[in-house]
Coordinates of C-alpha atoms in Angstrom, one line a residue:
M1 CA 164.4 -99.0 -126.2
R2 CA 164.2 -99.3 -129.9
Q3 CA 164.4 -102.8 -131.4
S4 CA 167.4 -103.6 -133.7
G5 CA 165.6 -105.6 -136.4
P6 CA 166.9 -106.1 -140.0
A7 CA 168.4 -103.3 -142.0
L8 CA 165.1 -101.9 -143.4
G9 CA 166.2 -98.2 -143.8
D10 CA 164.6 -95.4 -141.9
S11 CA 161.0 -96.5 -142.4
F12 CA 158.8 -99.6 -142.6
E13 CA 157.0 -99.1 -145.9
I14 CA 153.6 -100.7 -146.3
L15 CA 151.7 -100.8 -149.6
H16 CA 148.0 -100.3 -148.7
I17 CA 145.3 -101.1 -151.2
A18 CA 142.0 -99.1 -151.1
P19 CA 139.4 -98.8 -153.9
R20 CA 139.3 -95.3 -155.4
Q21 CA 137.1 -96.2 -158.4
G22 CA 134.5 -98.6 -159.6
H23 CA 131.6 -100.0 -157.5
A24 CA 133.6 -100.1 -154.3
A25 CA 134.9 -96.5 -154.5
M26 CA 132.1 -95.4 -152.1
Y27 CA 134.1 -96.8 -149.1
G28 CA 137.6 -96.3 -150.4
P29 CA 138.3 -93.0 -148.8
S30 CA 137.3 -94.3 -145.3
C31 CA 139.5 -97.3 -145.9
E32 CA 142.5 -95.1 -146.5
A33 CA 141.7 -92.7 -143.6
L34 CA 141.4 -95.6 -141.1
A35 CA 144.6 -97.2 -142.4
R36 CA 146.4 -94.0 -141.9
L37 CA 145.0 -93.7 -138.4
A38 CA 146.4 -97.2 -137.6
A39 CA 149.8 -96.3 -139.0
G40 CA 149.7 -93.2 -136.7
E41 CA 148.8 -95.3 -133.7
I42 CA 151.6 -97.7 -134.4
N43 CA 154.1 -94.9 -134.8
S44 CA 153.0 -93.4 -131.4
S45 CA 154.3 -96.8 -130.0
D46 CA 157.7 -96.8 -131.6
G47 CA 156.6 -98.1 -135.1
I48 CA 157.4 -101.5 -136.5
L49 CA 160.8 -103.0 -135.5
G50 CA 161.7 -99.5 -134.4
R51 CA 161.0 -98.0 -137.8
E52 CA 158.5 -95.4 -138.7
T53 CA 155.5 -97.0 -140.4
C54 CA 154.7 -95.3 -143.8
L55 CA 151.8 -96.1 -146.1
T56 CA 151.8 -95.9 -149.9
V57 CA 148.1 -96.2 -151.0
L58 CA 147.2 -97.7 -154.4
D59 CA 143.8 -97.8 -156.0
G60 CA 142.3 -101.2 -155.4
G61 CA 139.3 -100.8 -157.6
G62 CA 140.8 -100.6 -161.1
D63 CA 142.1 -103.0 -163.6
P64 CA 143.4 -106.2 -161.9
I65 CA 146.2 -106.7 -164.4
E66 CA 147.5 -103.2 -164.1
L67 CA 147.3 -103.2 -160.3
G68 CA 149.2 -106.5 -160.2
R69 CA 152.0 -105.1 -162.3
E70 CA 152.2 -102.0 -160.1
V71 CA 152.3 -104.0 -156.9
S72 CA 155.0 -106.3 -158.3
A73 CA 157.1 -103.4 -159.5
L74 CA 157.0 -101.6 -156.2
I75 CA 157.9 -104.8 -154.2
A76 CA 160.8 -105.4 -156.7
T77 CA 162.3 -102.1 -155.6
G78 CA 163.0 -103.7 -152.2
L79 CA 161.5 -100.8 -150.3
V80 CA 158.0 -102.3 -149.7
R81 CA 158.0 -104.5 -146.7
A82 CA 154.3 -105.6 -146.6
V83 CA 150.9 -105.2 -148.3
T84 CA 147.7 -104.5 -146.5
G85 CA 144.2 -103.2 -147.4
N86 CA 140.8 -103.8 -148.8
P87 CA 140.9 -104.4 -152.6
V88 CA 137.8 -105.5 -154.4
S89 CA 137.5 -109.2 -154.7
S90 CA 138.4 -109.3 -158.5
D91 CA 141.8 -107.7 -157.6
R92 CA 142.8 -110.0 -154.7
L93 CA 144.1 -112.8 -156.8
S94 CA 146.1 -110.4 -159.0
I95 CA 147.6 -108.9 -155.9
M96 CA 148.4 -112.3 -154.4
R97 CA 150.2 -113.4 -157.6
A98 CA 152.1 -110.1 -157.7
V99 CA 153.2 -110.4 -154.1
A100 CA 154.1 -114.1 -154.6
G101 CA 155.2 -114.6 -151.0
R102 CA 157.9 -112.0 -151.2
V103 CA 156.4 -109.9 -148.4
P104 CA 153.5 -110.6 -146.0
C105 CA 150.1 -109.6 -147.3
L106 CA 147.0 -109.0 -145.1
F107 CA 143.6 -108.3 -146.6
G108 CA 141.2 -106.5 -144.3
Y109 CA 137.9 -108.3 -145.0
G110 CA 136.7 -111.7 -145.8
H111 CA 138.0 -114.8 -147.5
D112 CA 136.0 -114.9 -150.6
G113 CA 137.2 -118.5 -151.5
L114 CA 138.2 -117.4 -155.0
A115 CA 142.0 -117.3 -154.5
P116 CA 144.1 -120.3 -153.7
Y117 CA 146.3 -120.5 -150.7
Q118 CA 149.4 -118.3 -151.0
P119 CA 152.2 -118.4 -148.5
G120 CA 152.4 -115.1 -146.6
T121 CA 148.8 -114.0 -147.5
F122 CA 146.2 -113.7 -144.7
M123 CA 142.6 -112.5 -144.7
I124 CA 140.4 -111.4 -141.9
A125 CA 137.4 -113.5 -141.2
E126 CA 135.1 -115.9 -142.9
H127 CA 133.7 -116.2 -146.4
P128 CA 131.1 -113.5 -146.8
G129 CA 128.5 -116.1 -147.7
A130 CA 129.0 -117.7 -144.3
L131 CA 128.8 -114.3 -142.7
T132 CA 125.4 -113.6 -144.3
Y133 CA 124.2 -117.0 -143.2
H134 CA 124.9 -115.9 -139.7
V135 CA 122.4 -113.2 -140.1
V136 CA 119.8 -115.5 -141.7
R137 CA 120.1 -118.0 -138.8
W138 CA 119.9 -115.2 -136.2
L139 CA 116.8 -113.7 -137.8
Y140 CA 115.1 -117.1 -137.8
R141 CA 116.0 -117.7 -134.1
E142 CA 114.8 -114.2 -133.1
Y143 CA 111.8 -113.6 -135.4
G144 CA 111.1 -116.8 -137.3
L145 CA 112.0 -115.3 -140.7
H146 CA 112.8 -118.1 -143.3
R147 CA 111.3 -117.1 -146.6
W148 CA 113.7 -115.3 -148.8
V149 CA 114.1 -113.6 -152.2
L150 CA 117.5 -113.4 -153.7
L151 CA 118.5 -110.3 -155.7
V152 CA 121.9 -110.2 -157.5
S153 CA 123.8 -107.6 -159.3
D154 CA 124.8 -109.2 -162.7
F155 CA 128.5 -109.7 -162.4
G156 CA 130.9 -112.6 -161.6
W157 CA 131.6 -112.1 -157.9
A158 CA 127.9 -111.7 -157.1
W159 CA 126.9 -114.9 -158.8
R160 CA 129.7 -116.8 -157.2
Y161 CA 128.7 -115.5 -153.8
A162 CA 125.1 -116.3 -154.5
A163 CA 126.1 -119.9 -155.3
V164 CA 127.8 -120.2 -151.9
L165 CA 124.8 -118.8 -150.2
R166 CA 122.4 -121.3 -151.9
R167 CA 124.6 -124.2 -150.7
L168 CA 124.6 -122.9 -147.1
L169 CA 120.8 -122.3 -146.9
A170 CA 118.8 -125.3 -145.7
P171 CA 115.3 -126.0 -144.3
P172 CA 113.5 -124.2 -142.8
H173 CA 115.0 -121.5 -145.0
V174 CA 113.8 -121.3 -148.6
V175 CA 114.7 -119.1 -151.5
F176 CA 111.7 -119.2 -153.7
A177 CA 112.5 -116.4 -156.2
E178 CA 115.7 -115.0 -157.7
Y179 CA 116.3 -111.9 -159.7
A180 CA 119.3 -110.3 -161.4
V181 CA 119.7 -106.6 -162.3
P182 CA 122.4 -105.0 -164.4
I183 CA 125.1 -103.1 -162.6
G184 CA 124.1 -99.5 -162.5
A185 CA 120.4 -100.3 -162.7
A186 CA 118.0 -97.5 -161.8
D187 CA 114.6 -99.2 -162.5
F188 CA 113.8 -102.0 -160.0
E189 CA 110.0 -102.1 -160.8
P190 CA 110.3 -105.6 -162.3
V191 CA 111.4 -106.9 -158.9
L192 CA 109.4 -104.6 -156.6
G193 CA 106.2 -105.1 -158.5
H194 CA 106.5 -108.9 -158.8
P195 CA 103.7 -110.7 -156.8
M196 CA 106.2 -113.3 -155.5
L197 CA 107.9 -110.6 -153.4
D198 CA 104.8 -110.4 -151.3
L199 CA 105.5 -113.9 -150.0
A200 CA 109.0 -113.1 -148.6
D201 CA 110.0 -112.3 -145.1
G202 CA 113.1 -110.6 -146.5
L203 CA 115.6 -110.2 -149.3
L204 CA 119.1 -111.4 -149.7
L205 CA 120.9 -108.6 -151.6
V206 CA 124.1 -109.6 -153.3
M207 CA 124.7 -106.3 -155.0
T208 CA 127.4 -103.7 -155.6
S209 CA 127.4 -100.8 -153.2
G210 CA 126.0 -98.4 -155.7
D211 CA 123.2 -100.8 -156.7
A212 CA 122.4 -101.5 -153.1
V213 CA 122.0 -97.7 -152.5
R214 CA 119.6 -97.3 -155.4
F215 CA 117.7 -100.4 -154.5
N216 CA 117.3 -99.4 -150.9
R217 CA 115.8 -96.1 -151.8
A218 CA 113.4 -97.7 -154.3
F219 CA 112.5 -100.4 -151.8
A220 CA 111.8 -98.0 -149.0
A221 CA 109.6 -95.9 -151.2
T222 CA 107.2 -98.8 -151.6
G223 CA 106.7 -99.1 -147.9
R224 CA 108.1 -102.6 -147.8
A225 CA 110.8 -101.7 -145.4
E226 CA 108.4 -101.6 -142.6
R227 CA 107.5 -105.4 -143.0
Q228 CA 110.4 -107.0 -144.8
V229 CA 114.1 -107.2 -143.9
R230 CA 117.1 -106.8 -146.1
V231 CA 120.4 -108.7 -145.6
G232 CA 123.6 -108.3 -147.7
P233 CA 127.4 -108.4 -147.6
T234 CA 127.9 -104.9 -149.1
F235 CA 126.1 -103.0 -146.5
D236 CA 128.3 -100.7 -144.5
E237 CA 128.0 -97.2 -143.1
D238 CA 129.0 -95.6 -146.4
V239 CA 126.2 -97.3 -148.2
L240 CA 123.8 -96.3 -145.5
L241 CA 124.9 -92.7 -145.6
A242 CA 124.6 -92.6 -149.4
G243 CA 121.1 -94.0 -149.3
G244 CA 119.9 -91.7 -146.5
P245 CA 118.3 -92.7 -143.2
G246 CA 114.9 -93.2 -144.7
A247 CA 116.2 -96.0 -146.9
N248 CA 117.7 -98.2 -144.2
R249 CA 115.0 -99.5 -142.0
N250 CA 115.3 -103.3 -141.2
V251 CA 118.7 -103.7 -142.8
F252 CA 120.9 -106.3 -141.1
V253 CA 124.5 -107.4 -141.6
A254 CA 127.0 -109.8 -140.1
S255 CA 130.7 -109.0 -140.0
S256 CA 134.0 -110.0 -138.4
S257 CA 135.2 -106.5 -139.0
L258 CA 132.8 -104.8 -136.6
P259 CA 134.1 -103.5 -133.3
D260 CA 132.1 -104.0 -130.2
R261 CA 130.2 -101.0 -128.7
A262 CA 132.9 -99.9 -126.3
D263 CA 135.7 -100.2 -128.9
S264 CA 133.6 -98.4 -131.5
R265 CA 133.1 -95.4 -129.3
A266 CA 136.8 -95.3 -128.4
L267 CA 137.8 -95.6 -132.1
R268 CA 135.5 -92.9 -133.2
D269 CA 136.9 -90.6 -130.5
R270 CA 140.5 -91.2 -131.7
Y271 CA 139.5 -90.9 -135.3
G272 CA 137.8 -87.5 -134.7
Q273 CA 140.8 -86.2 -132.8
W274 CA 143.2 -87.4 -135.5
Y275 CA 141.3 -85.8 -138.5
R276 CA 139.3 -83.2 -136.6
E277 CA 137.2 -81.8 -139.5
F278 CA 134.8 -83.8 -141.8
P279 CA 136.7 -87.2 -142.2
P280 CA 135.0 -90.0 -144.1
A281 CA 132.6 -92.3 -142.2
V282 CA 134.0 -95.0 -139.9
G283 CA 132.6 -98.0 -141.9
R284 CA 133.0 -101.7 -141.3
F285 CA 135.1 -102.1 -144.5
A286 CA 137.3 -99.2 -143.3
Y287 CA 137.6 -100.9 -140.0
G288 CA 138.9 -104.0 -141.8
S289 CA 141.6 -101.8 -143.4
Y290 CA 142.5 -100.5 -140.0
L291 CA 142.7 -104.0 -138.6
S292 CA 144.9 -105.2 -141.5
V293 CA 147.6 -102.6 -140.7
H294 CA 147.5 -103.4 -137.0
A295 CA 147.5 -107.2 -137.6
L296 CA 150.5 -106.9 -139.8
A297 CA 152.3 -104.8 -137.2
A298 CA 151.5 -107.2 -134.4
L299 CA 152.7 -110.2 -136.4
V300 CA 155.9 -108.6 -137.7
Q301 CA 156.7 -107.1 -134.3
A302 CA 156.3 -110.4 -132.5
V303 CA 158.3 -112.4 -135.1
G304 CA 161.0 -109.8 -135.3
S305 CA 161.0 -109.8 -139.0
P306 CA 158.8 -109.3 -142.1
E307 CA 160.3 -112.3 -143.9
V308 CA 157.5 -114.7 -144.9
P309 CA 159.4 -118.0 -143.9
R310 CA 160.0 -116.7 -140.4
I311 CA 156.4 -115.6 -140.1
H312 CA 155.2 -119.1 -141.0
S313 CA 157.7 -120.7 -138.6
A314 CA 156.4 -118.5 -135.8
L315 CA 152.7 -119.3 -136.7
H316 CA 153.5 -123.0 -136.3
A317 CA 154.6 -122.3 -132.7
R318 CA 151.8 -119.9 -131.8
S319 CA 148.6 -118.6 -133.3
V320 CA 147.6 -115.6 -131.2
F321 CA 149.3 -112.2 -131.3
E322 CA 148.4 -109.0 -129.5
G323 CA 147.8 -105.6 -131.0
P324 CA 146.0 -102.4 -129.8
P325 CA 142.6 -103.5 -131.2
G326 CA 143.0 -106.8 -129.2
E327 CA 144.0 -110.4 -130.1
F328 CA 144.7 -111.5 -133.6
R329 CA 144.1 -115.3 -133.8
F330 CA 145.6 -116.9 -136.9
W331 CA 144.2 -120.1 -138.4
D332 CA 145.8 -121.1 -141.7
D333 CA 145.3 -118.1 -143.9
Q334 CA 142.6 -116.6 -141.9
I335 CA 142.5 -114.2 -139.0
L336 CA 139.6 -115.2 -136.9
R337 CA 137.5 -112.6 -135.1
P338 CA 134.1 -112.6 -133.5
V339 CA 131.1 -112.5 -135.8
R340 CA 128.8 -109.7 -134.8
I341 CA 125.3 -108.9 -136.1
A342 CA 124.3 -105.4 -136.6
R343 CA 121.2 -103.5 -137.7
A344 CA 121.0 -100.2 -139.5
D345 CA 120.1 -97.3 -137.3
G346 CA 119.7 -94.3 -139.5
V347 CA 123.1 -94.0 -141.3
D348 CA 125.0 -96.1 -138.7
L349 CA 125.2 -99.7 -137.7
T350 CA 124.2 -100.8 -134.2
V351 CA 125.8 -104.0 -133.0
L352 CA 123.2 -106.4 -131.6
T353 CA 125.4 -109.4 -130.6
G354 CA 128.8 -109.8 -129.1

């Protein structure tokens, strides 16, 4: 039986944000593809509030001011009922201000700590600095690794992230050298040839996706990948694929948007059946987009409305909601999920924990 719900028209319109340009464009197509899979799965189960779920996808990698204006204008039409997706960090605050609590907004990866609390806005998982620290602690427990070099792409988000990481690191961990490279750098010899690098167990890479791809290739070409690990927040399957399997040995990542082994296999099967020929990679950022759509649907369906005040009233009464990917546990403006650690295996990520 179809639920009555408020008068939302013939469809439940979701504005989904996925990067199509800039340093995050590498994983934008997979974000959009997984979000559309989620919408299809929701529609196979009677949609949201009995309405067909429809996605309008906006570029989440462009100018933040222009994106904010576009989001605000679309919400003002009264047709958009929610915002989901995986915009780059510099666009999140602009989107939050544009949404301004008028509709629910769920971001698919990480609370970067740069945006203040906004009613109706939720983010999946922990600050990416804390996620990276999960890997660092695990590598120490498993292998005794504790001597690190920090390499940063020279732009605002990376420096803020690096500052958080420095605060989290404590003995026995030590960062004894730091380097910065310009965005788009192709020559990493000043880093790779520096004698201090020989003292490190591994490198903490706070780099754009494109910079990480180029650095990984250069790093592997030196032979260091056999004896030094790399850890970083921007590693996903798209970065691994772009770098090629030879560039990815001893790369580790922690994420709250990684499915477990069984869920991953099932998702890839559904994804392959849905798109059939040559779809984008199923990456962890894309999985965050997938989760953002399903989390939104689970929340609105349980509350019976997309109205932000009603959602917050419901969250005061309960914090766990069920969706096809499993439980969504809300805590303030975060959706908490298990933190899993993965290692690069060719151009894929193999989950090691959880």
